[in-house]
XYZ file of N, CA and C in Angstrom:
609
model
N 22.679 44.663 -5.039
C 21.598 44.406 -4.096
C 21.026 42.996 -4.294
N 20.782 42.524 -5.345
C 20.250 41.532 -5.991
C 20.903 40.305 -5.637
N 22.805 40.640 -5.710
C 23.402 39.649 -5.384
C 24.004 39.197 -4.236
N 23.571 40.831 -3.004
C 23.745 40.176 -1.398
C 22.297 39.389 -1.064
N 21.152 39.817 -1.596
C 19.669 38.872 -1.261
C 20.055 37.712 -1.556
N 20.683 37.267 -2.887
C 20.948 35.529 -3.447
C 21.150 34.995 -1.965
N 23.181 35.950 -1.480
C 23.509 35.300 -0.618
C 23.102 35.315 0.417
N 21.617 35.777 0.968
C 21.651 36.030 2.276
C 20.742 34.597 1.985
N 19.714 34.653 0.779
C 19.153 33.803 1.047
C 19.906 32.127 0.770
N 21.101 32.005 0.129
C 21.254 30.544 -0.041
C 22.209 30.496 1.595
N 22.308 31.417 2.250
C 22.886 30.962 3.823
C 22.135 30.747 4.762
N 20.750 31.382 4.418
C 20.090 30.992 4.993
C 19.740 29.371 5.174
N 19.821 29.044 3.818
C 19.152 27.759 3.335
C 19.903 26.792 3.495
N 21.480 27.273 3.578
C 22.231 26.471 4.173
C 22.241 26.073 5.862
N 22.328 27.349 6.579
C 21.656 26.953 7.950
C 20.565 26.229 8.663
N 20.000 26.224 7.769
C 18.139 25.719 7.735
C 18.519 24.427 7.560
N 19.046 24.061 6.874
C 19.740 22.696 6.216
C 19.895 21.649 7.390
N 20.981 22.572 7.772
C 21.991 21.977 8.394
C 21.497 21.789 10.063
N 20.677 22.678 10.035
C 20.292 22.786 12.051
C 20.022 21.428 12.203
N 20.008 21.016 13.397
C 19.247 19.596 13.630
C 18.254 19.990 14.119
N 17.611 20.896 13.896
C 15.749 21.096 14.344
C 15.004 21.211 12.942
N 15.896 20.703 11.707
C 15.557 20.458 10.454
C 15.401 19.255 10.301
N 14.161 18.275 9.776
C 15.204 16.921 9.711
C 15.448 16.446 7.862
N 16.276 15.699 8.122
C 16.706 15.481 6.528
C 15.446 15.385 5.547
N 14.635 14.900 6.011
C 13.191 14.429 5.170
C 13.066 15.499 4.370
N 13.019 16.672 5.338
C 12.039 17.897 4.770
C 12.530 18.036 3.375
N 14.297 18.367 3.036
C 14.620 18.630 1.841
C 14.508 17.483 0.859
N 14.142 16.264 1.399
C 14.181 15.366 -0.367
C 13.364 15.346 -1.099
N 13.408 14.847 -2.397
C 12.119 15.452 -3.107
C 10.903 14.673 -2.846
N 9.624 14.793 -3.638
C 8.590 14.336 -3.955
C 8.303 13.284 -4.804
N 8.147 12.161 -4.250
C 8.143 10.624 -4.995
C 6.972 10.462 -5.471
N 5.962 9.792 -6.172
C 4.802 9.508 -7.029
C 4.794 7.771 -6.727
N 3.690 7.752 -6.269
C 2.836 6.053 -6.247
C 2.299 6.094 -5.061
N 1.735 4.825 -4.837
C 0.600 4.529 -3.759
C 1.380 4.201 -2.433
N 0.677 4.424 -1.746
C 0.974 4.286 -0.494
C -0.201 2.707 -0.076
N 0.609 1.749 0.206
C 0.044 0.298 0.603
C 0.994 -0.302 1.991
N 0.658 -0.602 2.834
C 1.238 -1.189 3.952
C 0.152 -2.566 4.670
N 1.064 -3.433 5.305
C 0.324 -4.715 5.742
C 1.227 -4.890 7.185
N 0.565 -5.335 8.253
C 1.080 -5.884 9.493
C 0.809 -7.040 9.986
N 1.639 -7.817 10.167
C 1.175 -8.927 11.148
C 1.090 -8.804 12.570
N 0.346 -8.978 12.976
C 0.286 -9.191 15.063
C -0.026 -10.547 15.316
N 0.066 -10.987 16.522
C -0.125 -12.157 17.472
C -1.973 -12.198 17.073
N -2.396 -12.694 16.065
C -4.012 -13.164 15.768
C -4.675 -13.238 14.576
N -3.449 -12.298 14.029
C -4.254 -11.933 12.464
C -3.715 -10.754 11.595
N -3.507 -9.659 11.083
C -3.176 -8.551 10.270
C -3.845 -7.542 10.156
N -3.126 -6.319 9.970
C -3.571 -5.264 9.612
C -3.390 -4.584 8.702
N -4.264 -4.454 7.556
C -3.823 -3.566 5.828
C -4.348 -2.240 5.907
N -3.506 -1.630 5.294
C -4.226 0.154 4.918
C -3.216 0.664 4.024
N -4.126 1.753 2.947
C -3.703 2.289 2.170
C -4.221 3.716 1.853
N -3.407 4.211 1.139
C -4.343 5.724 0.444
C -5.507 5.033 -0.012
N -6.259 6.538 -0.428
C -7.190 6.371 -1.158
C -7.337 7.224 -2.823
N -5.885 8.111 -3.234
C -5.998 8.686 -4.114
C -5.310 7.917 -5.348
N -6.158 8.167 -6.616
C -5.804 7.852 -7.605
C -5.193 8.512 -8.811
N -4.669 8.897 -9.920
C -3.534 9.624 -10.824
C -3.704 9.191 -12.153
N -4.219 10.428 -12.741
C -3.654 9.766 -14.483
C -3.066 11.109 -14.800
N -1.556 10.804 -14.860
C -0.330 11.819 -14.809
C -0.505 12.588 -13.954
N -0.665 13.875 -14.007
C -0.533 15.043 -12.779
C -2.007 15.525 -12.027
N -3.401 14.804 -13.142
C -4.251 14.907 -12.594
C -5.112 13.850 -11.258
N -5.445 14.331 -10.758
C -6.353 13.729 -9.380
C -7.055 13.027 -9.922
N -7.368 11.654 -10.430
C -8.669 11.177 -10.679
C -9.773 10.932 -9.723
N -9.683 10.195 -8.920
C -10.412 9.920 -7.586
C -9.571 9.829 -6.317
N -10.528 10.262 -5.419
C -10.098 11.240 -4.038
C -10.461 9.977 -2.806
N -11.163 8.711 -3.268
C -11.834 7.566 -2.613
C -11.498 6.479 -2.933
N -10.408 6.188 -3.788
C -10.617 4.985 -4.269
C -10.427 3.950 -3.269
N -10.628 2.758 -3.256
C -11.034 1.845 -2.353
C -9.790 0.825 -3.090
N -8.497 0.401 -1.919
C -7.326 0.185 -2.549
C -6.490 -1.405 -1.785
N -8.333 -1.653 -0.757
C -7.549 -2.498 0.038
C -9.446 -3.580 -0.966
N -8.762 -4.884 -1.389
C -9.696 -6.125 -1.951
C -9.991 -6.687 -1.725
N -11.055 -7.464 -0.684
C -11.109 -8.974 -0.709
C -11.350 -9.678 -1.605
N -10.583 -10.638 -1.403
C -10.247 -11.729 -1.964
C -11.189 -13.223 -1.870
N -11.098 -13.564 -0.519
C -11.671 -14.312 0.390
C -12.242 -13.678 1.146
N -12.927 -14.841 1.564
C -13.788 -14.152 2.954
C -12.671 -13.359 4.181
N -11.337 -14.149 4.366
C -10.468 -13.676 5.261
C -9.224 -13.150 4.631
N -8.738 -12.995 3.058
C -7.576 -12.621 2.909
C -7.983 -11.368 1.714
N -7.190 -10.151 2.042
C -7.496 -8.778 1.187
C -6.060 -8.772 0.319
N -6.335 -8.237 -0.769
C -4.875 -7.369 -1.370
C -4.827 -5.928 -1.363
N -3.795 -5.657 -1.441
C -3.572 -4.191 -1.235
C -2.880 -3.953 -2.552
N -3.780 -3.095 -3.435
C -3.097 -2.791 -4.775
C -2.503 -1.284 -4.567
N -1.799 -1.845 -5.816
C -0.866 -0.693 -6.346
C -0.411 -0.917 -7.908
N -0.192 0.285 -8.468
C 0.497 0.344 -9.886
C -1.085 0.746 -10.494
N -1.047 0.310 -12.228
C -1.830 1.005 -12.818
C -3.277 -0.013 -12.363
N -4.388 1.280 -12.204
C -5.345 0.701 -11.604
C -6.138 -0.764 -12.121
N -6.131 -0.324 -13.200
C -7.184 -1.219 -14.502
C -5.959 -2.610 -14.189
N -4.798 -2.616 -14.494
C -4.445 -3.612 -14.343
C -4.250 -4.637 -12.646
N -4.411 -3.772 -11.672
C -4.016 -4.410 -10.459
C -5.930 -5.266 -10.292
N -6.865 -4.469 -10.645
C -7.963 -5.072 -10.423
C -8.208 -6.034 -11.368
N -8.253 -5.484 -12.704
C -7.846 -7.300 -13.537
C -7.245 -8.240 -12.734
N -6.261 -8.046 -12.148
C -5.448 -9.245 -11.756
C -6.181 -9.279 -10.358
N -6.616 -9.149 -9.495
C -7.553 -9.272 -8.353
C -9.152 -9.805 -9.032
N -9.328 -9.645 -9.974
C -10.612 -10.400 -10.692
C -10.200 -11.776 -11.342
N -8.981 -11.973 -11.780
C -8.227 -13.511 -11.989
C -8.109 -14.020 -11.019
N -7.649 -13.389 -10.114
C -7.170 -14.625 -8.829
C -8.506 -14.855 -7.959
N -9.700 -14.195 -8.007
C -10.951 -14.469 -7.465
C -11.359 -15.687 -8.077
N -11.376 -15.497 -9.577
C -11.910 -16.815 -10.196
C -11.595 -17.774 -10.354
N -9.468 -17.481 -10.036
C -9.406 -18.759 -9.746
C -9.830 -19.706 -8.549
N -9.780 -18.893 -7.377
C -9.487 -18.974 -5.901
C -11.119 -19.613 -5.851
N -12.190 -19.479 -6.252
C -13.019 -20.081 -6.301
C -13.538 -21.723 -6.808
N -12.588 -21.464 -7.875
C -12.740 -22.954 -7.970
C -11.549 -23.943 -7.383
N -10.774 -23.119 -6.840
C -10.033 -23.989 -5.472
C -10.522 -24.432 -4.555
N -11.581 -23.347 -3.855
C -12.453 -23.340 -2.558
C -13.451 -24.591 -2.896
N -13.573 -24.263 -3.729
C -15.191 -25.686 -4.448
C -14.261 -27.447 -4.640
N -13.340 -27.111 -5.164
C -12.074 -28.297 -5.010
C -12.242 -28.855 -3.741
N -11.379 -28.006 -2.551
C -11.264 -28.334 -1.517
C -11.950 -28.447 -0.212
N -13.517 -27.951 -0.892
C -14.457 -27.695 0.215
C -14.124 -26.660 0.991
N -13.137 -25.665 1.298
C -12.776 -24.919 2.467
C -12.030 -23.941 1.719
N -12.444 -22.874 2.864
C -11.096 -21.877 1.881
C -9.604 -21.660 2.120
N -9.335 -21.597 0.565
C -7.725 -21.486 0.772
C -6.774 -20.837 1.497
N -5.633 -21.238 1.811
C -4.368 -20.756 2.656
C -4.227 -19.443 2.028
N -3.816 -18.806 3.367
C -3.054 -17.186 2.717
C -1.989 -17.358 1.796
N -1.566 -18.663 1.903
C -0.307 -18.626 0.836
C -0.702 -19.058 -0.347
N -1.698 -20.002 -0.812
C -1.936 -20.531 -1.516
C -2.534 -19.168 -2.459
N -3.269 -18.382 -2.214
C -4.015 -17.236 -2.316
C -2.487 -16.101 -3.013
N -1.935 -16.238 -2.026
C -0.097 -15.168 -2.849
C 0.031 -16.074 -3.853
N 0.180 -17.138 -4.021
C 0.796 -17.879 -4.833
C -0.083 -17.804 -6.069
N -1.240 -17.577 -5.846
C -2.425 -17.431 -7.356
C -1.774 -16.199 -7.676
N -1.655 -15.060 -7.078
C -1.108 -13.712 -7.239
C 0.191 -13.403 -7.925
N 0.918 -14.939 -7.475
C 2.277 -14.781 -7.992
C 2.061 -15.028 -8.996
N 1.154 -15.948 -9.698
C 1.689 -16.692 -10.802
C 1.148 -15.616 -12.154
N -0.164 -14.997 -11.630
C -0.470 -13.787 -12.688
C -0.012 -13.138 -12.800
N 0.904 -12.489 -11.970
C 2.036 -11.543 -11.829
C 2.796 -12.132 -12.563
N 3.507 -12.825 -12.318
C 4.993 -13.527 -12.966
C 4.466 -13.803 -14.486
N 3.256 -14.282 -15.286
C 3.066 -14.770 -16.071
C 2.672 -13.628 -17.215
N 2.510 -12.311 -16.403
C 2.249 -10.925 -17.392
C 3.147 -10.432 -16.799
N 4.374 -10.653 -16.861
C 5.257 -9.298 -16.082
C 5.673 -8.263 -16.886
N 5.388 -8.990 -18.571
C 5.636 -7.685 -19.271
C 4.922 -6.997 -19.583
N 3.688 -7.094 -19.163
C 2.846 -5.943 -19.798
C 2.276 -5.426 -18.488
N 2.270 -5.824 -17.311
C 1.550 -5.578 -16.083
C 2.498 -4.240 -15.339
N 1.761 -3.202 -14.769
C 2.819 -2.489 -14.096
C 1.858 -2.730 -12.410
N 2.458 -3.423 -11.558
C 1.087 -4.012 -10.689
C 2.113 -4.442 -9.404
N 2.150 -4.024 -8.312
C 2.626 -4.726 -6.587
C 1.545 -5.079 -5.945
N 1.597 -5.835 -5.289
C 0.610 -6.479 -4.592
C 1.188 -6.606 -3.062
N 0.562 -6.553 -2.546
C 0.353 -7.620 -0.762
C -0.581 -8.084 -0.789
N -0.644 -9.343 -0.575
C -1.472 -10.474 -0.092
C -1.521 -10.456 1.130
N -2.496 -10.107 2.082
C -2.554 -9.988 3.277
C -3.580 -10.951 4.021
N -3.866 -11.703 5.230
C -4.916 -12.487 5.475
C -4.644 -13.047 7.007
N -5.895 -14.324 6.849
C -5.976 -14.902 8.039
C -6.258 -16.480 7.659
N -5.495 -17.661 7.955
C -6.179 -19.086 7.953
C -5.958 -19.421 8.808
N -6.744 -20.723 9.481
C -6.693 -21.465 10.566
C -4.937 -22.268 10.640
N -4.396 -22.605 9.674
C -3.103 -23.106 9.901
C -1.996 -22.566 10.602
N -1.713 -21.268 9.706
C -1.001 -20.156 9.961
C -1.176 -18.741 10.498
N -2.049 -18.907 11.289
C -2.744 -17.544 11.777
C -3.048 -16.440 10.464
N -2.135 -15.142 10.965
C -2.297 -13.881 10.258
C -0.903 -14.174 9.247
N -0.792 -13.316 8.299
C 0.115 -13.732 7.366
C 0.238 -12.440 6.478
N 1.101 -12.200 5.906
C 1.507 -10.854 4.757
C 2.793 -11.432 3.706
N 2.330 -11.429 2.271
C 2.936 -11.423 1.526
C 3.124 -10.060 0.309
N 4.278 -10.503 -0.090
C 4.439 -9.047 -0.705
C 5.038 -9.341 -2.017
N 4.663 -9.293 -2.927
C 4.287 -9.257 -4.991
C 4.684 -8.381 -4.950
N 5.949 -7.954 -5.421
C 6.615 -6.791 -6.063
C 6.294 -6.918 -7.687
N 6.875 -5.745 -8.459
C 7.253 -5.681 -9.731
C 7.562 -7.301 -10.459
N 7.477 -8.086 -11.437
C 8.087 -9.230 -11.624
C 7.406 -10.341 -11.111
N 6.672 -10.185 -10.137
C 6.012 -11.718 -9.639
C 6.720 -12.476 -8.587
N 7.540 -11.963 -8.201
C 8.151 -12.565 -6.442
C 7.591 -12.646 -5.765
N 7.541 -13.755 -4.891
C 6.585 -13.588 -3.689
C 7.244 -14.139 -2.457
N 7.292 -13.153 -1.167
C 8.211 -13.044 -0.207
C 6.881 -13.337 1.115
N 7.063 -13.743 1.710
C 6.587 -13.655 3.395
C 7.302 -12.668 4.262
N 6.653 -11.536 4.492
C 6.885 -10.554 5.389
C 6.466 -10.732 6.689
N 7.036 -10.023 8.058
C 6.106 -9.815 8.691
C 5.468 -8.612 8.563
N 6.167 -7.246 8.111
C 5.044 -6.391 7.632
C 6.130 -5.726 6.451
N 5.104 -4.679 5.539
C 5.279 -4.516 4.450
C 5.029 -2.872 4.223
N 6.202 -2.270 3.446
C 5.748 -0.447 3.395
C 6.182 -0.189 4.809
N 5.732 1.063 5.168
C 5.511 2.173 6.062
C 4.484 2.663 6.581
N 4.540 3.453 7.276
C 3.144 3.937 7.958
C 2.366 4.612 7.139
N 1.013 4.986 7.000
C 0.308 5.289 5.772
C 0.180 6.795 5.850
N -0.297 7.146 7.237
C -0.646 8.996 7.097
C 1.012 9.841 6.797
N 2.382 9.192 7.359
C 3.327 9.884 7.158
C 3.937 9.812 6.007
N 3.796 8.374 5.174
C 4.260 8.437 3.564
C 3.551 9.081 2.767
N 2.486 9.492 3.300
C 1.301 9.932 1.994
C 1.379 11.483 2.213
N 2.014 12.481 3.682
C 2.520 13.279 3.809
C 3.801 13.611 2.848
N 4.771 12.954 2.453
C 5.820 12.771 1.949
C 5.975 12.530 0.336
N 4.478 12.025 -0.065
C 4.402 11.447 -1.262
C 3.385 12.194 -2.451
N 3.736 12.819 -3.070
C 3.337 13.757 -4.383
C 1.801 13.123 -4.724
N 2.013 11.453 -4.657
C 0.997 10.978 -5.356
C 0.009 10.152 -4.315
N 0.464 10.105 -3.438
C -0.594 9.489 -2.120
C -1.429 10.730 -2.100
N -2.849 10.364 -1.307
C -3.421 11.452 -0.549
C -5.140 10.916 -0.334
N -5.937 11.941 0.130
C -7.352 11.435 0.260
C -7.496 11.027 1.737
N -8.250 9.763 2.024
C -7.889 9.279 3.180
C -7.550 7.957 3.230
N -7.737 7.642 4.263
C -6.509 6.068 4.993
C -8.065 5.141 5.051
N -8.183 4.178 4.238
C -8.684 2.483 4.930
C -7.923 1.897 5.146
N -8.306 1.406 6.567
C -7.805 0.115 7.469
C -8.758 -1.107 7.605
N -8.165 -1.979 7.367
C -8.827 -3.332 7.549
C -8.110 -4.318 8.685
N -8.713 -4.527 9.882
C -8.239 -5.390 10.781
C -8.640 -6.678 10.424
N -7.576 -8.408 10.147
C -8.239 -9.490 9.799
C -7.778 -10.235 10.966
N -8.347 -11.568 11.377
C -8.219 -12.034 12.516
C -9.438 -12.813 12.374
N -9.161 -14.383 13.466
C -10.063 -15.641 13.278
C -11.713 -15.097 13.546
N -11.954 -14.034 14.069
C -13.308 -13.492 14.366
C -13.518 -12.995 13.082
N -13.107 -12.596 11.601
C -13.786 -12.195 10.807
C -12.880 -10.705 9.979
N -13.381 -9.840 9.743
C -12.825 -8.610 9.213
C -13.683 -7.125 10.091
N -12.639 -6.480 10.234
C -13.121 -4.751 10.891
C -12.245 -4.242 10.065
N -13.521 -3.041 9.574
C -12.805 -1.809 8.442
C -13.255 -0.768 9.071
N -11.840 0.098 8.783
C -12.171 1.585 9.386
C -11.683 2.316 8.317
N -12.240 3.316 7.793
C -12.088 5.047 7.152
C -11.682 5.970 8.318
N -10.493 6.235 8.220
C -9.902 7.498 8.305
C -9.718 8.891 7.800
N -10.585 9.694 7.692
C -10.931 11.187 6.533
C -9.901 11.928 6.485
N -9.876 12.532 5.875
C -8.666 13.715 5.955
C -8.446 14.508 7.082
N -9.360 15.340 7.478
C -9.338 16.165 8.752
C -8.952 15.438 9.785
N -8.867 14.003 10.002
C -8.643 13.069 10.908
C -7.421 12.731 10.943
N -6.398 12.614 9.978
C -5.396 12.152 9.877
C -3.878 12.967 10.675
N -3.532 12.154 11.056
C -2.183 12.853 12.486
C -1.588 14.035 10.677
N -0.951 15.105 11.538
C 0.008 15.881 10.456
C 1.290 15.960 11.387
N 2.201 16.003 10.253
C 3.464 16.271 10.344
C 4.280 17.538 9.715
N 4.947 18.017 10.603
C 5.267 19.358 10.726
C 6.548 19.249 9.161
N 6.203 20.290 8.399
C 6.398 20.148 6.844
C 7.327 21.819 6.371
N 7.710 22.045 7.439
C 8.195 23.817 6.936
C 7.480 24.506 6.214
């Protein structure tokens, strides 16, 4: 009895599998880390991220606040271990300040990745830390850079995935979604709550 249930149920699971009203997603597993994404449009950018935080399997905070300014017009979007991504967002402030006082004006979105890169690149062994540098200057409009692992720094036009469907997908995302719209008029932030967030059909 025991061993027609196995098979009824692993044929089942094979059918289930296999239908195309399944889609592949459903069966892969459950990945762990943050969910961070950046867009460029025709004016300026758009950043958003989770808001949940992890020390091992426990929930630490359900809010954390994951998108930074930097500048008045350029945010980062952290990721990796917390203590260290905000250290390094508290270095590149202090440096980025006495750039701004240098140059009278504030610095390029790139110039701004490039402070990012170099703390990155210069602790890569002890830092576990990704970044996007995301922003707005008068030169180059809207702009997104992306600080991986190591201290690389790439020009995207956008960066990650969509935020409510990876964080569906992702063990260690969750909470809700800030969005930050940047553009030559200034910064708009929006909170997205949980009950608010689109769902995706999950078996």
């Amino acid at each position: 009895m025991a061993a027609m249930l196995q098979q009824g149920m692993r044929s089942h699971r094979e059918q289930t599998m296999a239908s195309d009203d399944y889609p592949d997603w459903l069966t892969a597993e459950h990945r762990t880390g943050t969910t961070i994404m950046a867009v460029e449009f025709n004016g300026g950018v758009v950043i958003g991220a989770d808001s949940r935080t992890t020390t091992g399997a426990y929930i630490a905070n359900r809010v954390t606040d994951k998108l930074t300014p930097v500048t008045d017009k350029v945010f980062c979007c952290r990721s990796g271990s917390a203590a260290a991504t905000q250290a390094i967002a508290d270095i590149a402030k202090y440096h980025l300040n006495f750039i701004s006082i240098e140059m009278g004006e504030q610095p390029l979105v790139k110039t701004v990745a490039n402070v990012f890169r170099e703390v990155c690149y210069g602790n890569r062994d002890s830092l576990t830390a990704g970044i996007i540098c995301a922003g707005w200057d008068k030169r180059e409009g809207g702009q997104v850079f992306s600080i991986p692992l190591g201290g690389m720094c790439v020009r995207q036009p956008f960066a990650i995935g969509a935020v409510a469907l990876a964080m569906s997908r992702d063990g260690s995302s969750g909470g809700i979604i800030r969005l930050a719209a940047i553009d030559e008029s200034g910064i708009e932030r929006r909170v997205i709550l949980g009950n608010e967030l689109p769902t995706f059909y999950e078996g």
